[in-house]
Structures are given as structure tokens and as C-alpha cells.
Coordinates of C-alpha atoms in Angstrom, one line a residue:
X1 CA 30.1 9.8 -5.0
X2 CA 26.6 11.4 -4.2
X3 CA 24.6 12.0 -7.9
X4 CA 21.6 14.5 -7.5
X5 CA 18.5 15.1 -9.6
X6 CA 19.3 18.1 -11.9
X7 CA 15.1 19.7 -11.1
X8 CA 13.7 23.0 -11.1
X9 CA 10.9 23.5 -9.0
X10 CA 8.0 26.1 -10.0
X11 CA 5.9 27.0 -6.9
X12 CA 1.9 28.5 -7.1
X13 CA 2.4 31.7 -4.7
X14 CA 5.3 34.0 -2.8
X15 CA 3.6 34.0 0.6
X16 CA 5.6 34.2 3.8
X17 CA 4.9 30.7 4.6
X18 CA 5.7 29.4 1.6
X19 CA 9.2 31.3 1.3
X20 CA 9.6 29.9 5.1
X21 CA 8.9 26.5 3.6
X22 CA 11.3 26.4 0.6
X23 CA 14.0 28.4 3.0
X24 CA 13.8 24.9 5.5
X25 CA 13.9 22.7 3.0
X26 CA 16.3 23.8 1.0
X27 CA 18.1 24.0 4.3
X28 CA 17.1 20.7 5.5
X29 CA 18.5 19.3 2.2
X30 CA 21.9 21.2 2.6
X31 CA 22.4 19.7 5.7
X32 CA 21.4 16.2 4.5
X33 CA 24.1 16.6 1.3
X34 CA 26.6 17.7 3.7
X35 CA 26.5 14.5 5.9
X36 CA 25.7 11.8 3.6
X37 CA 29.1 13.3 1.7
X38 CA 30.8 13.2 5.2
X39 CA 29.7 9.5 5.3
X40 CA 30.6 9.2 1.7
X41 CA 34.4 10.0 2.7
X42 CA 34.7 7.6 5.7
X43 CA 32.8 4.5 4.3
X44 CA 32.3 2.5 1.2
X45 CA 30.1 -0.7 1.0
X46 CA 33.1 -2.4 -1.8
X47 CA 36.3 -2.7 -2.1
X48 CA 38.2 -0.5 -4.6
X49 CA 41.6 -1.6 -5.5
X50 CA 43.5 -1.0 -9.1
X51 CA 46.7 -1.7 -10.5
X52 CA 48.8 -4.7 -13.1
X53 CA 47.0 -6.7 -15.4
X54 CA 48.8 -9.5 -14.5
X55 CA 47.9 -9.8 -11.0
X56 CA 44.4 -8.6 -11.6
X57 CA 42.5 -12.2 -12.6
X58 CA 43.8 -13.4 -9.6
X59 CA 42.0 -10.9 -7.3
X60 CA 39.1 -11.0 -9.4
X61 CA 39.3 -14.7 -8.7
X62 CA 39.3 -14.3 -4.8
X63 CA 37.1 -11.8 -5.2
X64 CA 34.3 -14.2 -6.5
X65 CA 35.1 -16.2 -3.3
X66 CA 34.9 -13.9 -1.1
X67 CA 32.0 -12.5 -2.7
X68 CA 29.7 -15.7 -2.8
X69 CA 30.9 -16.4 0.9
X70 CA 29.9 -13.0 2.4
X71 CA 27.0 -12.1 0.4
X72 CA 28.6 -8.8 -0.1
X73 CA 29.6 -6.6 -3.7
X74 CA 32.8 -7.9 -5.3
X75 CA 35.5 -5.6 -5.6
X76 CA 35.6 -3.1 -7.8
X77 CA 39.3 -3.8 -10.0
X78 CA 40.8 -1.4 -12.4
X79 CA 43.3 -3.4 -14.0
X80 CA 45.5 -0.8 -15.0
X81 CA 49.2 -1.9 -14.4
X82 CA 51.5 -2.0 -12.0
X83 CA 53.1 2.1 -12.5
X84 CA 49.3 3.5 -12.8
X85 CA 47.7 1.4 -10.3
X86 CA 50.1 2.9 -7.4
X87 CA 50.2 5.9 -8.9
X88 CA 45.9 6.4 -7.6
X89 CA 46.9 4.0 -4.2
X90 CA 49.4 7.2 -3.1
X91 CA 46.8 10.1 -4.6
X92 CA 45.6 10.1 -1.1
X93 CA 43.4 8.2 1.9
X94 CA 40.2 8.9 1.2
X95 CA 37.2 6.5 0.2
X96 CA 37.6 7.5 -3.4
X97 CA 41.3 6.3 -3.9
X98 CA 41.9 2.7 -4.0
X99 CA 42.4 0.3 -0.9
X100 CA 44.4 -1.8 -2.7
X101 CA 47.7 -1.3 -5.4
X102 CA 48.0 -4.8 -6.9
X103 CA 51.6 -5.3 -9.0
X104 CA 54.5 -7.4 -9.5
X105 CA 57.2 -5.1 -8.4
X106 CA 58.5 -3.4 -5.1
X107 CA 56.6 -0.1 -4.7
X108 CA 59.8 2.5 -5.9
X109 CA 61.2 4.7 -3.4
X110 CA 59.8 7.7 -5.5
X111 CA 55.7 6.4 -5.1
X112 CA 56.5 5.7 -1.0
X113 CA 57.5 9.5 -0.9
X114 CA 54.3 10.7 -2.9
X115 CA 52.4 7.9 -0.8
X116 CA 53.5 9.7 2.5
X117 CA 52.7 13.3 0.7
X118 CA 49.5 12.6 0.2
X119 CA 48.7 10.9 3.9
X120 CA 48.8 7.2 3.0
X121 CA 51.4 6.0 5.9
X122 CA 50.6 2.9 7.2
X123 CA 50.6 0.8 3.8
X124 CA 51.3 -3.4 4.1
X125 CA 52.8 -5.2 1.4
X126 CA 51.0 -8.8 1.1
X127 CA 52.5 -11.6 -1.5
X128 CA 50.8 -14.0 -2.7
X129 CA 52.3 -15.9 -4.8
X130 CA 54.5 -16.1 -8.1
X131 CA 54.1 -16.1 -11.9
X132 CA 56.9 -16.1 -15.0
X133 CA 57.4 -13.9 -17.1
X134 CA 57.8 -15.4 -20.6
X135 CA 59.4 -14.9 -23.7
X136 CA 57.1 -16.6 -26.4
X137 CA 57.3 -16.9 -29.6
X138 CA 54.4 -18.6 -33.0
X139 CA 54.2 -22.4 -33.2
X140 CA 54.9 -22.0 -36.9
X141 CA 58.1 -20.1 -36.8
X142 CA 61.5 -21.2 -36.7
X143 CA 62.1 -22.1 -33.0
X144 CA 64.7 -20.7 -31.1
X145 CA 65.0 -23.4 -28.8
X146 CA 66.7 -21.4 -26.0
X147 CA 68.0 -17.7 -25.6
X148 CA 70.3 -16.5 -22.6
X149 CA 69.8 -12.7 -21.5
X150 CA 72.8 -11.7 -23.3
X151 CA 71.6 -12.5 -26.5
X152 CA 68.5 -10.5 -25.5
X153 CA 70.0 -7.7 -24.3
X154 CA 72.1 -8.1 -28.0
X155 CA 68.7 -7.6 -29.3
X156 CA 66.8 -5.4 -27.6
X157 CA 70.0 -2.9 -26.9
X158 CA 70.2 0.8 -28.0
X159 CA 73.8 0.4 -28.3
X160 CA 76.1 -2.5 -28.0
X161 CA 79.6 -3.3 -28.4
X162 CA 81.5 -2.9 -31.6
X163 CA 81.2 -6.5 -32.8
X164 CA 84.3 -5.6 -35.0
X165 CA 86.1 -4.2 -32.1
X166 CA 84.5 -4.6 -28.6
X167 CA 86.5 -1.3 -27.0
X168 CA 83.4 1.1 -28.4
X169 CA 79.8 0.9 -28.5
X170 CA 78.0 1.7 -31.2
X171 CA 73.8 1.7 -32.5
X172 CA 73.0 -1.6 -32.2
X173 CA 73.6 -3.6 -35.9
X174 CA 72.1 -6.6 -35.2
X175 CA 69.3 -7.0 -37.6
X176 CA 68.4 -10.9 -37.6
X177 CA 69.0 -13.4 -34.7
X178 CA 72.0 -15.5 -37.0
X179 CA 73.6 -12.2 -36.7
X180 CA 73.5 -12.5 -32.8
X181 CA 74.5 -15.9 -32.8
X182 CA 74.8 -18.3 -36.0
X183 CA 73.4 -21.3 -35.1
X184 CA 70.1 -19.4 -34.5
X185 CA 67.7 -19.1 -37.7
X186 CA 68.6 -16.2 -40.3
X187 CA 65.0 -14.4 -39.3
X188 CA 64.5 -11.1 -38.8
X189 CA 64.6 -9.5 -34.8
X190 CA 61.2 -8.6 -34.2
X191 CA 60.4 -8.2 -30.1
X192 CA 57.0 -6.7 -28.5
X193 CA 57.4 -6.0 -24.6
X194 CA 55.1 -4.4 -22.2
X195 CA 55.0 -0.8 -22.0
X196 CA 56.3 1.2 -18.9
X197 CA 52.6 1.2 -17.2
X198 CA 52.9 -2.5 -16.9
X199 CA 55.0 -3.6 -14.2
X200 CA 56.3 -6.8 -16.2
X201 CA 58.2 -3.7 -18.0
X202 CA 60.5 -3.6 -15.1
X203 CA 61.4 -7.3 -15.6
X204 CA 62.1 -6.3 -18.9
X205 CA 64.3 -4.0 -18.3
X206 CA 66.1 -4.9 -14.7
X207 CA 65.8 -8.7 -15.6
X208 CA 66.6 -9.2 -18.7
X209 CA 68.3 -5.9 -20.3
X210 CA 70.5 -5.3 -17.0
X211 CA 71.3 -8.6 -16.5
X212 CA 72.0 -9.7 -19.8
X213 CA 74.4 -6.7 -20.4
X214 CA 76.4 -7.7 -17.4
X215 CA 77.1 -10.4 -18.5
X216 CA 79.2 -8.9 -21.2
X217 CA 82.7 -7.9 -20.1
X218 CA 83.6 -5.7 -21.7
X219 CA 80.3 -3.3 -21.1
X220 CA 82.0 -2.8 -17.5
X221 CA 84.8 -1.0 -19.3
X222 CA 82.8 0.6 -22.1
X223 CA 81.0 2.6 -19.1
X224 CA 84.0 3.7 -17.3
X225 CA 83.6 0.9 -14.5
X226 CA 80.6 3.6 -13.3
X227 CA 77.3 2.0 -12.1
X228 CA 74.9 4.5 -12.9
X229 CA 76.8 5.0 -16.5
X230 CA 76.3 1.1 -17.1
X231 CA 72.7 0.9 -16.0
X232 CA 71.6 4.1 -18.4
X233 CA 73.2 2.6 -21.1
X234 CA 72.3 -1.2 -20.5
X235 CA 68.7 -0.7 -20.2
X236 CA 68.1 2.1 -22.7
X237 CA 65.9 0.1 -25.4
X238 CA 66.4 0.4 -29.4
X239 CA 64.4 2.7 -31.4
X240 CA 65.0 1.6 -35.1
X241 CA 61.3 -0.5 -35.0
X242 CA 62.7 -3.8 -33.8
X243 CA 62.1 -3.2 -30.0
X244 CA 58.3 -2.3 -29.5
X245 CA 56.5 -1.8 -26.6
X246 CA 52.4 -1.8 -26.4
X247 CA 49.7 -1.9 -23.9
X248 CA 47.1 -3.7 -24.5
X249 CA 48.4 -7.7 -24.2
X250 CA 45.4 -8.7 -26.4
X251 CA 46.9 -6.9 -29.2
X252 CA 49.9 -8.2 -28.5
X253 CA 49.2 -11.7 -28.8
X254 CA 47.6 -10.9 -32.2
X255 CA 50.7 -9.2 -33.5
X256 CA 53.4 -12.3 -32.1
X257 CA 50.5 -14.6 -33.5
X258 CA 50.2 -13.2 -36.7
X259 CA 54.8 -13.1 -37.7
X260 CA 56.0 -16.1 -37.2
X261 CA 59.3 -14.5 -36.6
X262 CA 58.2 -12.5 -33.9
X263 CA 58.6 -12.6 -30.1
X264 CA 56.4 -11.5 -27.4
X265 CA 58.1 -10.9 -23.6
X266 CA 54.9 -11.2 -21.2
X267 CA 53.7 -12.7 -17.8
X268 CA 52.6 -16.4 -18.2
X269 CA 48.9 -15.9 -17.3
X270 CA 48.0 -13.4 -20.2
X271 CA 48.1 -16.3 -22.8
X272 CA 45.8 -19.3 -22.9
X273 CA 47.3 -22.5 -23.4
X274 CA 45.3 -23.1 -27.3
X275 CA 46.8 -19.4 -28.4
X276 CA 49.3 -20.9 -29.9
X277 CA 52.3 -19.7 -28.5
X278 CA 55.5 -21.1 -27.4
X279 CA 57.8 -20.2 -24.7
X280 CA 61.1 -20.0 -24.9
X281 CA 63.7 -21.5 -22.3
X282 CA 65.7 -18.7 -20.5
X283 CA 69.3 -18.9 -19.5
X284 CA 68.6 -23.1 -20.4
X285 CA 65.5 -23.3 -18.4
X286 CA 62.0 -23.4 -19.1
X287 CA 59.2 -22.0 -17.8
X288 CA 57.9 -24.9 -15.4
X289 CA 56.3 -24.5 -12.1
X290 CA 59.2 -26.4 -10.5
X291 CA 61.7 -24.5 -11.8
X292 CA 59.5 -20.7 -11.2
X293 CA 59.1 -22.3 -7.7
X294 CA 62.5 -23.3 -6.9
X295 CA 63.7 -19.4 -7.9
X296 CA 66.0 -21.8 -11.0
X297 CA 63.8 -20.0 -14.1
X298 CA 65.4 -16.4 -13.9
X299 CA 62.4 -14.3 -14.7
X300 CA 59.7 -14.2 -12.2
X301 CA 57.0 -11.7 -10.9
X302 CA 55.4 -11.9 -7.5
X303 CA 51.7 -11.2 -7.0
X304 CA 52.1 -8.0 -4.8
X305 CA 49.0 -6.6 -2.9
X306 CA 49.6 -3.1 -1.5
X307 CA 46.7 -2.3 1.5
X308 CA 45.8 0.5 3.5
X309 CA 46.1 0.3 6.6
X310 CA 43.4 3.0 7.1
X311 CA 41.2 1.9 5.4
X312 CA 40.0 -1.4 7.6
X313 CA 37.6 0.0 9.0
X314 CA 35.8 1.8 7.1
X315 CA 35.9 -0.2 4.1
X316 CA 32.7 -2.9 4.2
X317 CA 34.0 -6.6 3.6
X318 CA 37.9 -5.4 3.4
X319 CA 39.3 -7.1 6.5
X320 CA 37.3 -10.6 5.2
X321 CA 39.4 -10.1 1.4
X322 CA 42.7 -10.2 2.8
X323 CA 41.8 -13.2 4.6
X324 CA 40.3 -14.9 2.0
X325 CA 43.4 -14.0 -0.5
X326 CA 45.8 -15.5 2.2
X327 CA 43.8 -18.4 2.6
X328 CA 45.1 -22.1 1.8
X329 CA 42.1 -22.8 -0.1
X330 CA 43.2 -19.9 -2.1
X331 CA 47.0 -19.9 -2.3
X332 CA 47.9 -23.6 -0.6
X333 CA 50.1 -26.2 -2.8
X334 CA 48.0 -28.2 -5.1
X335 CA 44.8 -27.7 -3.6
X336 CA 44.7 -23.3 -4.1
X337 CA 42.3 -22.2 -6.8
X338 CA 44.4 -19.6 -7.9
X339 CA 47.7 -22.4 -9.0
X340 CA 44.5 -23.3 -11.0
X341 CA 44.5 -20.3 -12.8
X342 CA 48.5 -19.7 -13.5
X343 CA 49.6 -18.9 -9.9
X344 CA 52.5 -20.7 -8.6
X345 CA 52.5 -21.3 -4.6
X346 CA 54.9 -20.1 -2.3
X347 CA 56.4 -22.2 0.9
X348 CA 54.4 -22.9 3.5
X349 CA 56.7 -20.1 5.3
X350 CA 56.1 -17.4 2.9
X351 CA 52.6 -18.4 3.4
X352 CA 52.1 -18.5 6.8
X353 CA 53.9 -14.9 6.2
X354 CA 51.8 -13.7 4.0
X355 CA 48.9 -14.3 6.8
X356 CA 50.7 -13.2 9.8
X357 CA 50.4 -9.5 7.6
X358 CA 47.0 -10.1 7.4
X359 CA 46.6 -10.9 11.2
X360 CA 48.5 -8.1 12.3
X361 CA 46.2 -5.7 10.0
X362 CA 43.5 -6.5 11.9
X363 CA 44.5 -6.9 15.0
X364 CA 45.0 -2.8 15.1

């Protein structure tokens, strides 16, 4: 964006000359705005790109790379989530939108059609990588040593079935986990889960909501065997104060940190290992990177980047990103800087993938 001086000039005399003088210059510097916002439009000298919170320390972490490599300005990342991120990618094509929507869900149908809208056509999707999404819960409460996504669902639900008598649903009753299931402790439901602007609130609610209430017969029935019935009415969260959703992760962590009772559901990477947070074993399986890698663990996120295909070249450094983000040193097994940081690797097919997209960017 061009800034400009805010000045008022006084001048000693009205002569001809002098008005012919101010008339060019103030010509002169018309012209000059004009072009230099032209230029403004088509080029940038950084990289722009916004978008989940999750992904974000990883590009932040190539970005370094690529950054102390090329001698250029690291990218500017507004780590935003997923849902807010794409919502500026589609806003349009020019060089003050982003270049690049980072997330860890499928762009939605919806945000494709407001993409195309607003002239951004030729968009690649580039993954990097993947990362769990955990469910975590104080070192000093009463572990729950392993939850299934129908007892989630059980908890988090805005109706459930009759307990009593299963043929109706009713507002959900459970109000401690023994009520759920009684060899879990007799403490008190109390879930925090990202808010809709971060993508890891899809997970929430396709992963383990949807999921969990399939797996409950009788929900089928409840919904008059209709698909669209049973998805509004499996993934419509509680709203009696034990389902809670927030924004900020950092005050998150405080508030699972601080009850012992309470549970956080969040991606892996937004917790250090001294914060003193357990997870919790999903569907009998933990967290591990084995088990995220071998698609076992059922909650995972991949590291999406979202590029513009316009914006190659006119973009300084962009082309030189991608193909330091698809690089092995960056995402290759045991060896990548980012596993370092939380990331786990993909095959070496999904790799290669990942950098044939990135070839066949720049070879247009």
C-alpha cells in the first residue's frame, strides 16, 4: 500500500511561472502515484499468506529457511484459522489478498464458489504433512484412560437418546462422565473445543460428533433414516455450559490446566510437551506418530496449503517457498525439520506428490 506525507505547502508569489510550476508538479506527482499503485497491484517483494493456527508454525518454520537461504523478507503469516484464512484467499487476486490459505480441511464447496466470484481460478492444493488432533485432559485429574467417539458425542450432544427409553431423543442429561459410562470417574463433563474459525472445529464436529453418533443405532431411526436429519441433529453441540468453544488456544490451555476435570479437544502442536497435559487414547488408540501415520489414530488434520496460481509471478521469492516447503530437508522421514516441530511425514508418494504440484506451478 502506497503511504504519503500528509504536507501543505505555502509558496512566496502567484506569478505565472510559478502556477506553471506547481501545475507540473502536482501533475508530475499524479502520474508518479498512479504508476507506482499500478506496480503496487501487480508485485509485492513478500509473501502474504493467512489462515489456521495450527498449520501456521510450520510455515513460519519454512519460512525462516527459505528466508536465510534467499536473503529475501520472510512471509508475512496471519494466523487466523482455517474458515478466516480462506475467507481473505477468495476476497480476490490482487497483491493485497493473500497468496496462500493455509488449513487443515478441504476448501468447502461454498468458499470455491466465492473463490471463482472474486477471480481467483487457478488455485493448487499442496499437503504437507499430518498432525492429530487431541483430546487432553490435567495430569492431576482423574484419568480417563480411553474414550471412544460415542462417548464423546454422549457428551458433547445437544440431544441424545432417551437413556430410559432409546425410541426418543431428548436434551442431553448427562452431567458427569460415570453417568456416560460407570467405570469412568464420577467428575463433572467439562469440554473446551475450538471455535468455528478454527479448522480443527470441523474435526470436532465431522470426526468426532458425526462419527460418534453413528455409531449409535438407534440415532438412524430417531432421524427417520434421513441423512441430512441425522447430520443436523448429530453435530448440533450442547448449550447448558458444558460444551464450550474459544479462540484463543493459549487461553485454553489455561482453562484445561487450571480444572482438573476438564478436557481440552485441540491439534497436537498447540501444547508443549512440559504444559502438563495428557492425551487421551481415542477409539483405543493413542496419539503416536505410528499410529497418526498409519491413518490407525482416528483424528487427524493435514497441513493444507492453498496457492495462487496467479500470483507466481508477480510475487518476489513465491515460486522458491513452495519448493522449499516440499523439500525433503523440510518434510522427508526422520531427517525434516518440520517432524521436529510436531509434523508427522507423509509416504514418500504423497511426497513426491506434493512436489510434482509444485513443479507443475511453475512450469506455467
Amino acid at each position: 500500500m502506497l503511504r504519503t506525507d500528509d504536507r501543505h505547502y505555502l509558496f512566496a508569489d502567484d506569478s505565472g511561472e510559478s502556477q506553471m510550476l506547481i501545475r507540473h508538479s502536482i501533475l508530475t506527482s499524479a502520474l508518479w502515484m498512479v504508476a507506482t499503485t499500478s506496480m503496487a497491484a501487480t508485485e509485492r517483494d513478500y509473501i502474504s499468506m493467512a489462515g489456521s493456527t495450527t498449520v501456521a508454525p510450520f510455515a513460519t518454520a519454512v519460512g525462516e529457511r527459505f528466508s536465510q537461504t534467499s536473503h529475501l523478507r520472510p512471509p508475512q503469516i496471519q494466523a487466523i484459522g482455517s474458515g478466516a484464512g480462506l475467507k481473505l484467499f477468495c476476497s480476490g487476486a490482487g497483491a493485497e489478498t493473500p497468496d496462500i490459505a493455509i488449513a487443515v480441511r478441504p476448501i468447502k464447496p461454498t468458499e470455491r464458489e466465492t473463490c471463482e466470484k472474486n477471480g481467483v481460478k487457478d488455485i493448487v492444493e499442496i499437503n504437507i504433512g499430518t498432525i492429530a488432533t487431541v483430546v487432553v485432559q490435567a495430569g492431576s485429574g482423574s484419568k480417563i484412560a480411553n474414550l471412544t467417539r460415542k462417548n464423546l458425542f454422549l457428551a458433547m450432544a445437544k440431544e441424545v437418546p432417551d437413556p430410559k427409553n432409546s425410541a426418543k431423543l431428548i436434551p442431553n442429561p448427562y452431567k458427569t462422565w460415570k453417568d456416560i459410562d460407570p467405570t469412568f470417574p464420577n467428575t463433572k463433563i467439562t469440554i473446551w473445543a475450538p471455535a468455528e474459525m478454527h479448522g480443527t472445529h470441523d474435526i470436532v464436529i465431522n470426526q468426532i460428533m458425526l462419527a460418534g453418533c453413528q455409531q449409535i443405532d438407534a440415532m438412524r431411526t430417531l432421524t427417520g433414516n434421513d441423512p441430512k436429519t441425522l447430520v443436523a441433529t448429530c453435530t448440533q453441540p450442547r448449550e447448558d455450559g458444558v460444551y464450550m468453544e474459544f479462540k484463543d488456544y493459549g487461553a485454553a490451555i489455561k482453562e484445561v490446566q487450571a480444572n482438573p476435570t476438564a478436557l481440552g479437544i485441540m491439534a497436537q502442536n498447540q501444547f508443549s510437551q512440559d504444559a502438563g497435559l495428557n492425551p487421551i487414547a481415542i477409539d483405543g488408540y493413542e496419539p503416536s506418530a505410528p499410529s497418526i501415520a498409519h491413518s490407525v489414530y482416528p483424528l487427524t488434520e493435514s497441513l493444507r496449503f492453498y496457492v495462487k496460481k496467479a500470483h507466481l509471478s508477480s510475487v518476489t521469492g513465491l515460486q522458491d517457498y513452495l519448493a522449499e516447503l516440499t523439500s525433503e530437508a523440510a518434510i522427508g522421514t526422520n531427517r525434516g525439520y518440520l517432524s521436529a516441530i510436531g509434523m508427522v511425514t507423509l509416504p514418500l508418494a504423497d511426497r513426491n506428490l506434493a512436489r510434482a504440484s509444485v513443479a507443475d506451478l511453475t512450469a506455467h
